[in-house]
mmCIF file of C-alpha atoms and ligand atoms in Angstrom:
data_model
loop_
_atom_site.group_PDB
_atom_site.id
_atom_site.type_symbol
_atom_site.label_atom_id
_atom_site.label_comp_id
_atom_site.label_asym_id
_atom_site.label_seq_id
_atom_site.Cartn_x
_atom_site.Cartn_y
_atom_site.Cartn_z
ATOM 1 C CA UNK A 22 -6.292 17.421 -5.169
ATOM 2 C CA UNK A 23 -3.529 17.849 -2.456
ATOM 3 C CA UNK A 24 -0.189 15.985 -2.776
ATOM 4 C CA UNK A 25 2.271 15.728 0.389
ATOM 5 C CA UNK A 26 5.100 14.198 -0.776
ATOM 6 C CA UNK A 27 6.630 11.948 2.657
ATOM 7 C CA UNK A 28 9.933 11.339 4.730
ATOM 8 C CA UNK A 29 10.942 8.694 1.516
ATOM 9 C CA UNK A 30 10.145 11.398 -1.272
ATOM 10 C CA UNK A 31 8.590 9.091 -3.859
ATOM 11 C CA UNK A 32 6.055 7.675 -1.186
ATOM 12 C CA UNK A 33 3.029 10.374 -2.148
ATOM 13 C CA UNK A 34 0.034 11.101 0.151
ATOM 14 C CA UNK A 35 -2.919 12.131 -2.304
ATOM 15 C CA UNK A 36 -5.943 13.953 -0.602
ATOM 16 C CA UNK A 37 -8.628 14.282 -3.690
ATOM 17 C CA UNK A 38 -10.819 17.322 -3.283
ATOM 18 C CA UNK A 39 -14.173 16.446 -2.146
ATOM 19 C CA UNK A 40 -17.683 18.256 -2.679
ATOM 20 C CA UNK A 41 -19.409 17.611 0.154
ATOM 21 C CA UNK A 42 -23.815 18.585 0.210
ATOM 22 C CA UNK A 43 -26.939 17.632 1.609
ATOM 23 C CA UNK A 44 -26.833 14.079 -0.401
ATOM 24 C CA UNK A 45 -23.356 13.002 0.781
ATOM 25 C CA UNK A 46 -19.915 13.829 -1.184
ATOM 26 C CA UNK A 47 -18.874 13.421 -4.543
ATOM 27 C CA UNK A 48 -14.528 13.190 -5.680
ATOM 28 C CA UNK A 49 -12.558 12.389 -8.644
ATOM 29 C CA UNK A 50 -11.155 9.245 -6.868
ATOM 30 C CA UNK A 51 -8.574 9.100 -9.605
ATOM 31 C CA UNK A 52 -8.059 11.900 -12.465
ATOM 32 C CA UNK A 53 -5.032 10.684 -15.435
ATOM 33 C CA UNK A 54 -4.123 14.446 -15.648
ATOM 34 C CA UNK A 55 -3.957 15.249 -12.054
ATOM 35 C CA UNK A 56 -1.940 12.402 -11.387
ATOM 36 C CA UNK A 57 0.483 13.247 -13.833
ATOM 37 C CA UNK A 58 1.795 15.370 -11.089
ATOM 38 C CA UNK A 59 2.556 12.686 -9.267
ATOM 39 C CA UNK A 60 3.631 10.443 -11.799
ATOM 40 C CA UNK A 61 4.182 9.962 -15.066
ATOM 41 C CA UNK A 62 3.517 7.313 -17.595
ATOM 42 C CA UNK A 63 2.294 5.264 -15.301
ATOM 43 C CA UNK A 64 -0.690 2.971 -16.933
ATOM 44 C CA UNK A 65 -2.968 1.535 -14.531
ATOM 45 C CA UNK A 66 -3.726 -2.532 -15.434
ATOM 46 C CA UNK A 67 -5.855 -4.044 -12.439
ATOM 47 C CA UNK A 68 -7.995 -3.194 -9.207
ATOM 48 C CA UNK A 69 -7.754 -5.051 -6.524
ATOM 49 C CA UNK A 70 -10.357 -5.097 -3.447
ATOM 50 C CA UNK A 71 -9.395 -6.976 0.059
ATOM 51 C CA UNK A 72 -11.781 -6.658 3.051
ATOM 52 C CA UNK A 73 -10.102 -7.462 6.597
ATOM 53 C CA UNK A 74 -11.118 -7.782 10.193
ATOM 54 C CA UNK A 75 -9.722 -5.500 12.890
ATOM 55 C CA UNK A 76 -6.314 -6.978 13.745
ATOM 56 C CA UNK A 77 -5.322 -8.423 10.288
ATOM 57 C CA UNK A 78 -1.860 -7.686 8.659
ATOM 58 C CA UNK A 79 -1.186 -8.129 5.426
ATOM 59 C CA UNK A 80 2.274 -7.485 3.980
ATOM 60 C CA UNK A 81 4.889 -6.970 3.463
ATOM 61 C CA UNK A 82 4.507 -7.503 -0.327
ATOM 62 C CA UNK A 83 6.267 -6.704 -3.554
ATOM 63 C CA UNK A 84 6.777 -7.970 -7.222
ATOM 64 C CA UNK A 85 9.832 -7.902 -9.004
ATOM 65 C CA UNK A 86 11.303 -6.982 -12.360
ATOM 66 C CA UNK A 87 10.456 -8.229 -14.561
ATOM 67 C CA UNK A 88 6.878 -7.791 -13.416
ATOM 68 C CA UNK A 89 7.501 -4.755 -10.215
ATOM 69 C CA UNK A 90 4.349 -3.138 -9.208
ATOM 70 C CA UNK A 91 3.586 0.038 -8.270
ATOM 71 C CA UNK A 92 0.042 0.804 -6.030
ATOM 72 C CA UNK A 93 -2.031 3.665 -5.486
ATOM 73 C CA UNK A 94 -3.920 2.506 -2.429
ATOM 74 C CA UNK A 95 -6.535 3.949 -0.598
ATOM 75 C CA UNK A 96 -9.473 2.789 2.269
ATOM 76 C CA UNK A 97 -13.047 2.315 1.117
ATOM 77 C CA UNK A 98 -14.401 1.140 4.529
ATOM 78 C CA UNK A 99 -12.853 1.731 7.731
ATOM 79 C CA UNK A 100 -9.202 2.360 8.923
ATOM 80 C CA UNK A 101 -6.145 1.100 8.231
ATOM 81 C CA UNK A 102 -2.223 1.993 8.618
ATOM 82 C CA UNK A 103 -0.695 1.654 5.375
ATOM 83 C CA UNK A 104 2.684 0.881 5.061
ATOM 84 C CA UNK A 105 5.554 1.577 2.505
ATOM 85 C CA UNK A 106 9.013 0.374 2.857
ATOM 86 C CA UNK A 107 12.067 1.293 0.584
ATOM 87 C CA UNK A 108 13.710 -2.137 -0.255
ATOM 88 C CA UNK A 109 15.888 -0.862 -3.123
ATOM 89 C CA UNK A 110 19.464 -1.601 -1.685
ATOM 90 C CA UNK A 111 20.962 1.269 -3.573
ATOM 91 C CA UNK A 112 18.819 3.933 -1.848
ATOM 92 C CA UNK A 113 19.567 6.452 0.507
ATOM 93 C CA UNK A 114 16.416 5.453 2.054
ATOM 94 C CA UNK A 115 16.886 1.505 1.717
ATOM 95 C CA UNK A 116 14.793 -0.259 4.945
ATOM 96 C CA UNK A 117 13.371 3.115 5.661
ATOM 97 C CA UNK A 118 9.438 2.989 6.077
ATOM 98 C CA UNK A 119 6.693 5.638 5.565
ATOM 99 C CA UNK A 120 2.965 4.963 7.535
ATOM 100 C CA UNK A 121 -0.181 6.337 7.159
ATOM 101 C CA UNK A 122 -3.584 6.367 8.339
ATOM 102 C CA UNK A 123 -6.134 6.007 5.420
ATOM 103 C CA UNK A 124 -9.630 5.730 5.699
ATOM 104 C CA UNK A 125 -13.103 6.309 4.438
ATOM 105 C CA UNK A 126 -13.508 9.526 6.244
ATOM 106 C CA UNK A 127 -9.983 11.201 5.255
ATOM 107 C CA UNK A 128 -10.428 9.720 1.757
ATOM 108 C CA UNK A 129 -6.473 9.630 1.547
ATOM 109 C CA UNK A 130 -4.488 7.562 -0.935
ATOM 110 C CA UNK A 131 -0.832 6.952 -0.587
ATOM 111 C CA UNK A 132 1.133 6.581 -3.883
ATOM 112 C CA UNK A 133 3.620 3.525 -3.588
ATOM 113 C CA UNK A 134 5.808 3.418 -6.703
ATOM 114 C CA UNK A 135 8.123 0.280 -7.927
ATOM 115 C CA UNK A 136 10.670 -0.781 -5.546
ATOM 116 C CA UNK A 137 8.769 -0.898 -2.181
ATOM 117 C CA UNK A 138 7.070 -3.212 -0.151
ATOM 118 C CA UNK A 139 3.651 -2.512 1.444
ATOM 119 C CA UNK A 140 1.551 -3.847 3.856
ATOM 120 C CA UNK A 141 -1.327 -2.587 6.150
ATOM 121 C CA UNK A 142 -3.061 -2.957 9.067
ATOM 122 C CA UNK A 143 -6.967 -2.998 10.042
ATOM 123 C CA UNK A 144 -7.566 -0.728 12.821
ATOM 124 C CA UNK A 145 -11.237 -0.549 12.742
ATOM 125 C CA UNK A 146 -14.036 -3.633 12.787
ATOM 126 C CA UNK A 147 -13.563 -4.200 9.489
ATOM 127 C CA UNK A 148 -11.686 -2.482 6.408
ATOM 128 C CA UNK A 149 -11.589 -2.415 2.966
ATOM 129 C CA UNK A 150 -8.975 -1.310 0.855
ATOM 130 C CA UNK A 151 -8.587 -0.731 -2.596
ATOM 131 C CA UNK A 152 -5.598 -0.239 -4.623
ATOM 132 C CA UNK A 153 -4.555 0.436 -8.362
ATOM 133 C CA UNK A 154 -1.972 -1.307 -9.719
ATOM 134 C CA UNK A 155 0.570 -0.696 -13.157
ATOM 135 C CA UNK A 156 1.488 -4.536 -13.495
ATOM 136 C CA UNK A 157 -0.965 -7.515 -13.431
ATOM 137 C CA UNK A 158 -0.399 -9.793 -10.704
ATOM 138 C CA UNK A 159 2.781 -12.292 -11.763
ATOM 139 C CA UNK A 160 2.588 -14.918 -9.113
ATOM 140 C CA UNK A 161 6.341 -15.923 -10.049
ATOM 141 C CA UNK A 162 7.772 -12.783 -9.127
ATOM 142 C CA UNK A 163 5.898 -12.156 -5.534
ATOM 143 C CA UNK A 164 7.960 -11.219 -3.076
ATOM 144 C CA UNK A 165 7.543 -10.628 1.026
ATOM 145 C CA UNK A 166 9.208 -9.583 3.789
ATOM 146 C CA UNK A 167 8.069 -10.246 7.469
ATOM 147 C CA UNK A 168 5.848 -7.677 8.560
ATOM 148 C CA UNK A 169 7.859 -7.356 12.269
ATOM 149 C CA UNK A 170 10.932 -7.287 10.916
ATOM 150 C CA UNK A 171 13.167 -5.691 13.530
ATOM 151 C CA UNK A 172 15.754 -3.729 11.222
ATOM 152 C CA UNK A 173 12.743 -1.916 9.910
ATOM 153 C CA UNK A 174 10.968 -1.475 12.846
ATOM 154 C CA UNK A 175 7.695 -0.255 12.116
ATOM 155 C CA UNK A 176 5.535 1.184 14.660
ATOM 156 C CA UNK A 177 2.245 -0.987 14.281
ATOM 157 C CA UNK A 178 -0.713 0.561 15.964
ATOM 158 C CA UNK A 179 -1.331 -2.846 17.121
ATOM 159 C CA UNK A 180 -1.930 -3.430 21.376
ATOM 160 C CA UNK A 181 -2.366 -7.643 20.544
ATOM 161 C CA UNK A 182 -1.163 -10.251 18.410
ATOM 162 C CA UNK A 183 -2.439 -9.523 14.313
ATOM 163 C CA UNK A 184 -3.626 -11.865 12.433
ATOM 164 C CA UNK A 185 -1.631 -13.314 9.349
ATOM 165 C CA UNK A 186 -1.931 -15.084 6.616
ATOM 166 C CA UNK A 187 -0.120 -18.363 6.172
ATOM 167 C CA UNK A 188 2.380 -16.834 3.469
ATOM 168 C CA UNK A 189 2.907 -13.915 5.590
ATOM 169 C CA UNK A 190 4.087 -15.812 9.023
ATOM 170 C CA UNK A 191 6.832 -17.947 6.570
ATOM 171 C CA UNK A 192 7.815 -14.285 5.101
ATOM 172 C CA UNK A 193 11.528 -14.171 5.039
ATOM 173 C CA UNK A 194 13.496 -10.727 7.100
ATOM 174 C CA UNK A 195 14.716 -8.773 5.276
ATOM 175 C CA UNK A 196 17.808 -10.113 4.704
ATOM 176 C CA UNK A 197 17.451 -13.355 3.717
ATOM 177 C CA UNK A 198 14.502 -11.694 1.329
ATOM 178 C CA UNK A 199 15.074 -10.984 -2.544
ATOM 179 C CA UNK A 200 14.875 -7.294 -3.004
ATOM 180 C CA UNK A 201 15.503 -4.431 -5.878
ATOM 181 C CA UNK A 202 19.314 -4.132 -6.701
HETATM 182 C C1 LIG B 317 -2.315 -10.220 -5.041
HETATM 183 C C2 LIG B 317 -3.275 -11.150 -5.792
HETATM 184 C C3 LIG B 317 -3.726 -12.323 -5.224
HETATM 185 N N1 LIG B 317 -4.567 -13.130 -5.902
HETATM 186 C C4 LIG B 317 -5.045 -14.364 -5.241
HETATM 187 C C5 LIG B 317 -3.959 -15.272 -4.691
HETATM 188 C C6 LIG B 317 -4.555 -15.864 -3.444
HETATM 189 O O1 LIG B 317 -5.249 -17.074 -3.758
HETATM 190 C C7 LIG B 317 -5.559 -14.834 -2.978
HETATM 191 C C8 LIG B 317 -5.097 -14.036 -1.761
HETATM 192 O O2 LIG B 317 -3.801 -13.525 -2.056
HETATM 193 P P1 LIG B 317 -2.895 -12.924 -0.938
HETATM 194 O O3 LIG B 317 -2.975 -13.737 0.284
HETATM 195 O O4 LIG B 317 -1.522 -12.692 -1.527
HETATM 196 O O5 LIG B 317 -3.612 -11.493 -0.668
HETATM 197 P P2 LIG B 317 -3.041 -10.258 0.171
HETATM 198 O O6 LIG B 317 -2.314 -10.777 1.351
HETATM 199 O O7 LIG B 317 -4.155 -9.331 0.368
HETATM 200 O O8 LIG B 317 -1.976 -9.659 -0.840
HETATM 201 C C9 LIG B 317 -1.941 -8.283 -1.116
HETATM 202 O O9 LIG B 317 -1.386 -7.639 0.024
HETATM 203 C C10 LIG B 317 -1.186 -6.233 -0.105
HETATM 204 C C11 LIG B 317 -0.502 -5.742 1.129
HETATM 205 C C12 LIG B 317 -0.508 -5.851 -1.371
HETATM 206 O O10 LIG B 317 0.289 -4.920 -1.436
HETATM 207 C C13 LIG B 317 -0.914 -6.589 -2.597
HETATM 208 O O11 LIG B 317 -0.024 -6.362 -3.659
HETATM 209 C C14 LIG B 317 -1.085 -8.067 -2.362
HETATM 210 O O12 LIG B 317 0.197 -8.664 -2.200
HETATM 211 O O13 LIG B 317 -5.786 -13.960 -4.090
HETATM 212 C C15 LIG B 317 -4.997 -12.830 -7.160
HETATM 213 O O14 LIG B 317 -5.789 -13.580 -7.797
HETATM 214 N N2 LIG B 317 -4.576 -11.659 -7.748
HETATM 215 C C16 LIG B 317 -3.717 -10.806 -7.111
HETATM 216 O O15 LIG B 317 -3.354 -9.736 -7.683
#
C-alpha cells in the first residue's frame, strides 16, 4: 500500500495495492501490520456504512474526550470529497482543512486521527462511504461544526445548494463550537 501523508501531516491518504485480472480486482482493504505505518495502537471498534444522493453534505462531525474518534474512511460506491479539519486549538494547523476525492475507482482511504472534524460530500448519483472507527459511537460527546463555515473556508465542489441534515443546518461555527483544547 501507498501512504501520502497531506498539507496537515497526520491527515494520511492510503492507496491499498490492488490486483487487478480478468474477474475484476482483489485488495487488502485494511491490513493491522501495514497500518501500523500509519498508526499505531490504534484498535478498530465499529463500521459504519452511509449511502447519500448527489448533493448531500454531511459534517462537520467529531466526538470528544472522553469518547474522540478517529476514522479511516474510504468510498464503496461513487464519489465523494472527503473532508478533514484540524480543530485542536493548540495546533499549528488549528482550522486548517485537508480534501480529497475518494471513490470506488481510486479505492483511496484518508486516515483522520482524533482531534478533527470530517465531513463529505456526494459528487456522483449516489455514494457510499464506509469508515472504521477506534471509539463506539457516544451520542453525549458528538460534536459539529457548520459545514460552510467561513474561517475555514473549504472549497466544496458543489455548483447548487447541498442537502443537509437537520443537525447539520443548526451546527454551530466554529467558534461558538466545543473543540479539542
Ligand atoms: C454516527 C452514528 C449515528 N447513529 C444513528 C443516529 C441517527 O439516528 C442516525 C443518523 O446519524 P447522523 O445523522 O449523525 O449520521 P451522519 O450525518 O452520517 O453522521 C456521520 O457523519 C460523518 C461525516 C462522520 O464523520 C460520522 O462520524 C458521523 O458523524 O444514525 C448510530 O446509530 N451510530 C453512529 O455511530
Amino acid at each position: 500500500m501507498l501512504v501520502t501523508t497531506t498539507s496537515i501531516p497526520s491527515i494520511q491518504i492510503i492507496e491499498p495495492k490492488v490486483f487487478g485480472d480478468n474477474r475484476g480486482f482483489f485488495m487488502e482493504s485494511w491490513n493491522s501490520n501495514d497500518f501500523s505505518q500509519v498508526a499505531s495502537d490504534i484498535t478498530f471498534v465499529q463500521d459504519n456504512h452511509s449511502r447519500s444522493k448527489k448533493g448531500v453534505v454531511r459534517g462537520l462531525h467529531f466526538q470528544l474526550p472522553p469518547h474522540a474518534q478517529a476514522k479511516l474512511v474510504r468510498c464503496i460506491y461513487g464519489r465523494i470529497f472527503d473532508v478533514a479539519v484540524d480543530i485542536r486549538k493548540s495546533s499549528p494547523t488549528f482550522g486548517k482543512w485537508v480534501g480529497v476525492e475518494l471513490s470506488a475507482e481510486n479505492k483511496r482511504q484518508l486516515w483522520i486521527p482524533e482531534g478533527f472534524a470530517h465531513g463529505f460530500v456526494a459528487l456522483s448519483d449516489f455514494a457510499e462511504v464506509f469508515y472504521k472507527t477506534n471509539e463506539y459511537w457516544h451520542k453525549e460527546c458528538e460534536g459539529s461544526i457548520r459545514w460552510d463555515d467561513p474561517t475555514i473556508a473549504i472549497t466544496w465542489p458543489l455548483d447548487e445548494t447541498p442537502c443537509l441534515s437537520e443537525k447539520d443546518n443548526l451546527a454551530p461555527y466554529l467558534q461558538q463550537a466545543t473543540l479539542f483544547e
